[in-house]
Amino acid sequence: MAFTRNPYLITKAMRNFLWASILTMALAQVNTTVDGIIVSHLVAPDALSAVNLYMPISLLITSFSTLFGISATIIAARALGERDKIHVEHLLSTAVLSVVVVGVLIALAGRIFQNPISELICHEERLRPYFNSYMSVMMTFSFITMMSALSNESVSIDGHPELATKSIALTAVCNALLDLLFVGALNLGIAGSAYATICATTINILFLSRYLYGKKCSFRINPFTKSDWKSLKENAIQGTPLITGNLILTAMFLLMNNIIQDKQGADGMFTVSVCCNLLSIGMMFSGGVGSTALTIGGFLRGQQDFVGLRMLVSKAVRWLFVSLIVIACVIFLFPELISSLFGANTPELTLYANRGLRIFVPMLPFILLALLLANIYQMLGHMLMTVVVVIMFPIILIPSLLIWPEIAGNDAMWYAFPTTGIMVMLITGIITEVYKMKNGNVTRLTLVPLASKEEESAFNISVQANEEKVSESLDSIHEYLSNAGVDKKQANDIALCIEELLLNIVHHAGRAIQSHYIDVHIHMRDGKMLASVKDDGRAFDPIHFDIEKRKAGLKLLNGLCPGLDYQYMYGQNMTFMNWDMHLDRNNN
């Protein structure tokens, strides 16, 4: 019987990671939204505009966090797929030190250059006191926000995004309570909102540190040593496309805010602040799917599982686009409710904001889909393509904001947003088609390889979880190993180990076996034969199971496979095996 790959486990892993990631970002967005609503109602609507004016600085801080911190987790996800945990530890140890050093430098810059920064970003005098108060606190403690992001991603790549979700939920509750305390009860104004954010973020770091420095974490974040300098360079190279994009986006928000302040005043800034909050909500979905693509996709790429990678990317793109269309329709139908929620307190401001929102909203599906594509290109190693997609947004938006008022008056400037979204996706489609024509064997738009030498030489199947199908699959495994030139003894050892794992899953997984599948992946790399077996049954570690309670099958598995590794990730058991490859001289 011919076995193929079933999307069952990929779908399960994606759902496990995606919902946890989206909930994490949703709760993080709740923090931002609650800050905006509280300062708008308890301080003044202008306070919301001041928070939005801080966005270029926030993006700049995120850029440095990405360059030295988040980029490390992208490489680490791939290294975990390759089971190179020492590499992971070097990457993350370097990232921690880098984030602390950069955070201290940002705090010093905020103190020394506060007035020039304020004059550059905030042109409206009535907004400046709010802006200065908020900026001072957030820049001083920027290393905390960067460390929080690194902690979230580090836990997620180790296969437990649900922990990050729980931590952010705790953070959101603490942030809301501290907002009411600092802004409402203690009357600290907009600075109180910033202090609340920093305190709640610190709680997030402490919560996740229990896992990262506990026994269940598959790697250790050690103090920086001389051997980590190589990882610093590797992190920086991986993060260069992302920091380039973020720096350009920082410049874009700076220019956009200046243009809108000059042409539309404080009411225009309020409206664009609401639009940016809606964009952030959309990015909650886009970022969740993008994080899934980067983390699980990087893991699959590290395993050279291109079949699973194509399944993952295809599902991610379809799911995101449908979700964004629904969100855009809701915003278009109920703009008054949204503008009122953010503090529009006069009929004139509400009417003005409603019109801007309805014109702005068609941009969301196009821009956020483009950002997901940038994440996919980053994961695949298309660094130049990543930068091109990200920088198209500001390159098109800023001229559009200047051209539309010249064509149809100042109020027409809102049409620059949907124009930008459509143009970005159109140009991305053209560029990727040209790439596909030149390089051939890749998927349309997402550029995932359709076939490769690694894929063609690998064994990649899904086995229905019952004894009959397991027995049939063993014939295919023996055939693959024979064709690969593995000597008979080693081929028997490999097949026996896989058989023991498969039968153990069938008998003890605790699932309704007829509807469940087990993934088996075998491939050769660097003189080794590597195999993995994955299932979604109850958690079971075959390596650390009590020696005295082991039956013959587990004893055989641990005896025949010297390179045995196990990890529970994304709600699945993942057992990894490797052997130094012994070739059959009769076949070679």
Short mmCIF file of N, CA and C in Angstrom, two decimals, residues 261-324:
data_model
loop_
_atom_site.label_atom_id
_atom_site.label_comp_id
_atom_site.label_asym_id
_atom_site.label_seq_id
_atom_site.Cartn_x
_atom_site.Cartn_y
_atom_site.Cartn_z
N GLN A 261 -0.78 65.79 11.05
CA GLN A 261 -0.86 66.94 11.97
C GLN A 261 -0.92 68.25 11.20
N ASP A 262 -0.10 68.37 10.15
CA ASP A 262 -0.04 69.62 9.38
C ASP A 262 -1.31 69.86 8.57
N LYS A 263 -1.91 68.79 8.02
CA LYS A 263 -3.04 68.96 7.11
C LYS A 263 -4.40 68.78 7.79
N GLN A 264 -4.45 68.01 8.88
CA GLN A 264 -5.74 67.71 9.51
C GLN A 264 -5.78 68.07 11.00
N GLY A 265 -4.67 68.46 11.59
CA GLY A 265 -4.66 68.90 12.98
C GLY A 265 -4.92 67.77 13.97
N ALA A 266 -5.38 68.17 15.17
CA ALA A 266 -5.56 67.20 16.25
C ALA A 266 -6.67 66.20 15.94
N ASP A 267 -7.74 66.62 15.25
CA ASP A 267 -8.81 65.68 14.90
C ASP A 267 -8.30 64.60 13.95
N GLY A 268 -7.45 65.01 13.02
CA GLY A 268 -6.85 64.03 12.11
C GLY A 268 -5.97 63.04 12.86
N MET A 269 -5.23 63.55 13.87
CA MET A 269 -4.38 62.65 14.65
C MET A 269 -5.22 61.68 15.47
N PHE A 270 -6.37 62.15 15.98
CA PHE A 270 -7.25 61.24 16.71
C PHE A 270 -7.73 60.12 15.79
N THR A 271 -8.15 60.49 14.58
CA THR A 271 -8.67 59.49 13.65
C THR A 271 -7.60 58.49 13.24
N VAL A 272 -6.42 58.97 12.93
CA VAL A 272 -5.36 58.04 12.53
C VAL A 272 -4.91 57.20 13.72
N SER A 273 -5.06 57.72 14.94
CA SER A 273 -4.75 56.93 16.13
C SER A 273 -5.71 55.76 16.26
N VAL A 274 -7.00 56.01 16.00
CA VAL A 274 -7.98 54.93 16.02
C VAL A 274 -7.66 53.92 14.91
N CYS A 275 -7.31 54.42 13.72
CA CYS A 275 -6.95 53.55 12.59
C CYS A 275 -5.75 52.67 12.96
N CYS A 276 -4.76 53.27 13.62
CA CYS A 276 -3.57 52.50 13.99
C CYS A 276 -3.91 51.44 15.04
N ASN A 277 -4.85 51.75 15.94
CA ASN A 277 -5.29 50.74 16.89
C ASN A 277 -5.99 49.59 16.18
N LEU A 278 -6.79 49.91 15.16
CA LEU A 278 -7.45 48.85 14.38
C LEU A 278 -6.42 48.05 13.60
N LEU A 279 -5.41 48.73 13.08
CA LEU A 279 -4.32 48.02 12.40
C LEU A 279 -3.62 47.08 13.37
N SER A 280 -3.45 47.53 14.60
CA SER A 280 -2.82 46.68 15.61
C SER A 280 -3.67 45.45 15.91
N ILE A 281 -5.00 45.63 15.93
CA ILE A 281 -5.90 44.49 16.13
C ILE A 281 -5.76 43.51 14.98
N GLY A 282 -5.71 44.05 13.75
CA GLY A 282 -5.50 43.18 12.59
C GLY A 282 -4.16 42.47 12.66
N MET A 283 -3.15 43.19 13.15
CA MET A 283 -1.82 42.58 13.26
C MET A 283 -1.78 41.49 14.32
N MET A 284 -2.75 41.53 15.22
CA MET A 284 -2.90 40.45 16.18
C MET A 284 -3.11 39.12 15.45
N PHE A 285 -3.96 39.15 14.42
CA PHE A 285 -4.20 37.94 13.62
C PHE A 285 -3.02 37.67 12.69
N SER A 286 -2.58 38.72 12.00
CA SER A 286 -1.47 38.55 11.06
C SER A 286 -0.21 38.11 11.80
N GLY A 287 0.05 38.74 12.95
CA GLY A 287 1.24 38.38 13.73
C GLY A 287 1.16 36.97 14.29
N GLY A 288 -0.06 36.56 14.70
CA GLY A 288 -0.23 35.21 15.21
C GLY A 288 0.06 34.17 14.14
N VAL A 289 -0.48 34.41 12.94
CA VAL A 289 -0.23 33.48 11.84
C VAL A 289 1.23 33.56 11.40
N GLY A 290 1.78 34.78 11.37
CA GLY A 290 3.19 34.93 11.00
C GLY A 290 4.12 34.25 11.98
N SER A 291 3.81 34.37 13.27
CA SER A 291 4.62 33.70 14.29
C SER A 291 4.54 32.19 14.13
N THR A 292 3.35 31.69 13.77
CA THR A 292 3.19 30.26 13.51
C THR A 292 4.06 29.82 12.35
N ALA A 293 4.03 30.62 11.28
CA ALA A 293 4.84 30.29 10.10
C ALA A 293 6.33 30.31 10.42
N LEU A 294 6.76 31.32 11.20
CA LEU A 294 8.18 31.43 11.53
C LEU A 294 8.64 30.29 12.44
N THR A 295 7.82 29.97 13.44
CA THR A 295 8.26 29.01 14.46
C THR A 295 8.07 27.57 13.99
N ILE A 296 6.83 27.19 13.69
CA ILE A 296 6.60 25.81 13.24
C ILE A 296 7.21 25.61 11.86
N GLY A 297 7.10 26.61 10.99
CA GLY A 297 7.71 26.51 9.67
C GLY A 297 9.22 26.36 9.75
N GLY A 298 9.85 27.15 10.64
CA GLY A 298 11.30 27.02 10.82
C GLY A 298 11.67 25.66 11.36
N PHE A 299 10.86 25.13 12.28
CA PHE A 299 11.09 23.80 12.84
C PHE A 299 11.00 22.74 11.73
N LEU A 300 9.97 22.82 10.90
CA LEU A 300 9.81 21.86 9.80
C LEU A 300 10.94 22.00 8.78
N ARG A 301 11.35 23.23 8.53
CA ARG A 301 12.46 23.44 7.59
C ARG A 301 13.75 22.84 8.15
N GLY A 302 13.96 22.99 9.46
CA GLY A 302 15.14 22.39 10.09
C GLY A 302 15.14 20.88 9.97
N GLN A 303 13.95 20.27 9.96
CA GLN A 303 13.82 18.83 9.78
C GLN A 303 13.82 18.42 8.31
N GLN A 304 13.87 19.42 7.41
CA GLN A 304 13.78 19.18 5.96
C GLN A 304 12.45 18.52 5.60
N ASP A 305 11.39 18.92 6.33
CA ASP A 305 10.05 18.40 6.07
C ASP A 305 9.30 19.42 5.21
N PHE A 306 9.58 19.42 3.91
CA PHE A 306 9.00 20.41 3.01
C PHE A 306 7.54 20.10 2.67
N VAL A 307 7.16 18.85 2.77
CA VAL A 307 5.75 18.50 2.56
C VAL A 307 4.90 19.14 3.64
N GLY A 308 5.31 18.96 4.90
CA GLY A 308 4.59 19.58 6.01
C GLY A 308 4.64 21.09 5.93
N LEU A 309 5.75 21.64 5.47
CA LEU A 309 5.90 23.09 5.36
C LEU A 309 4.90 23.67 4.38
N ARG A 310 4.72 23.02 3.23
CA ARG A 310 3.74 23.51 2.25
C ARG A 310 2.32 23.45 2.81
N MET A 311 2.01 22.39 3.53
CA MET A 311 0.68 22.28 4.15
C MET A 311 0.46 23.44 5.12
N LEU A 312 1.46 23.71 5.95
CA LEU A 312 1.35 24.76 6.96
C LEU A 312 1.14 26.12 6.32
N VAL A 313 1.96 26.48 5.34
CA VAL A 313 1.90 27.81 4.73
C VAL A 313 0.58 28.00 3.99
N SER A 314 0.13 26.98 3.27
CA SER A 314 -1.13 27.09 2.53
C SER A 314 -2.29 27.36 3.48
N LYS A 315 -2.36 26.62 4.57
CA LYS A 315 -3.45 26.81 5.53
C LYS A 315 -3.35 28.19 6.19
N ALA A 316 -2.15 28.63 6.50
CA ALA A 316 -1.95 29.91 7.17
C ALA A 316 -2.45 31.07 6.31
N VAL A 317 -2.11 31.07 5.04
CA VAL A 317 -2.51 32.15 4.14
C VAL A 317 -4.03 32.19 3.98
N ARG A 318 -4.63 31.04 3.76
CA ARG A 318 -6.08 30.99 3.57
C ARG A 318 -6.82 31.45 4.83
N TRP A 319 -6.37 30.97 5.98
CA TRP A 319 -7.04 31.32 7.23
C TRP A 319 -6.95 32.81 7.50
N LEU A 320 -5.79 33.38 7.30
CA LEU A 320 -5.61 34.80 7.58
C LEU A 320 -6.47 35.67 6.68
N PHE A 321 -6.48 35.40 5.39
CA PHE A 321 -7.19 36.26 4.46
C PHE A 321 -8.69 36.27 4.77
N VAL A 322 -9.26 35.10 5.04
CA VAL A 322 -10.69 35.04 5.38
C VAL A 322 -10.98 35.81 6.66
N SER A 323 -10.13 35.65 7.67
CA SER A 323 -10.32 36.34 8.95
C SER A 323 -10.28 37.85 8.77
N LEU A 324 -9.35 38.34 7.97
CA LEU A 324 -9.21 39.78 7.78
C LEU A 324 -10.38 40.37 7.02
#
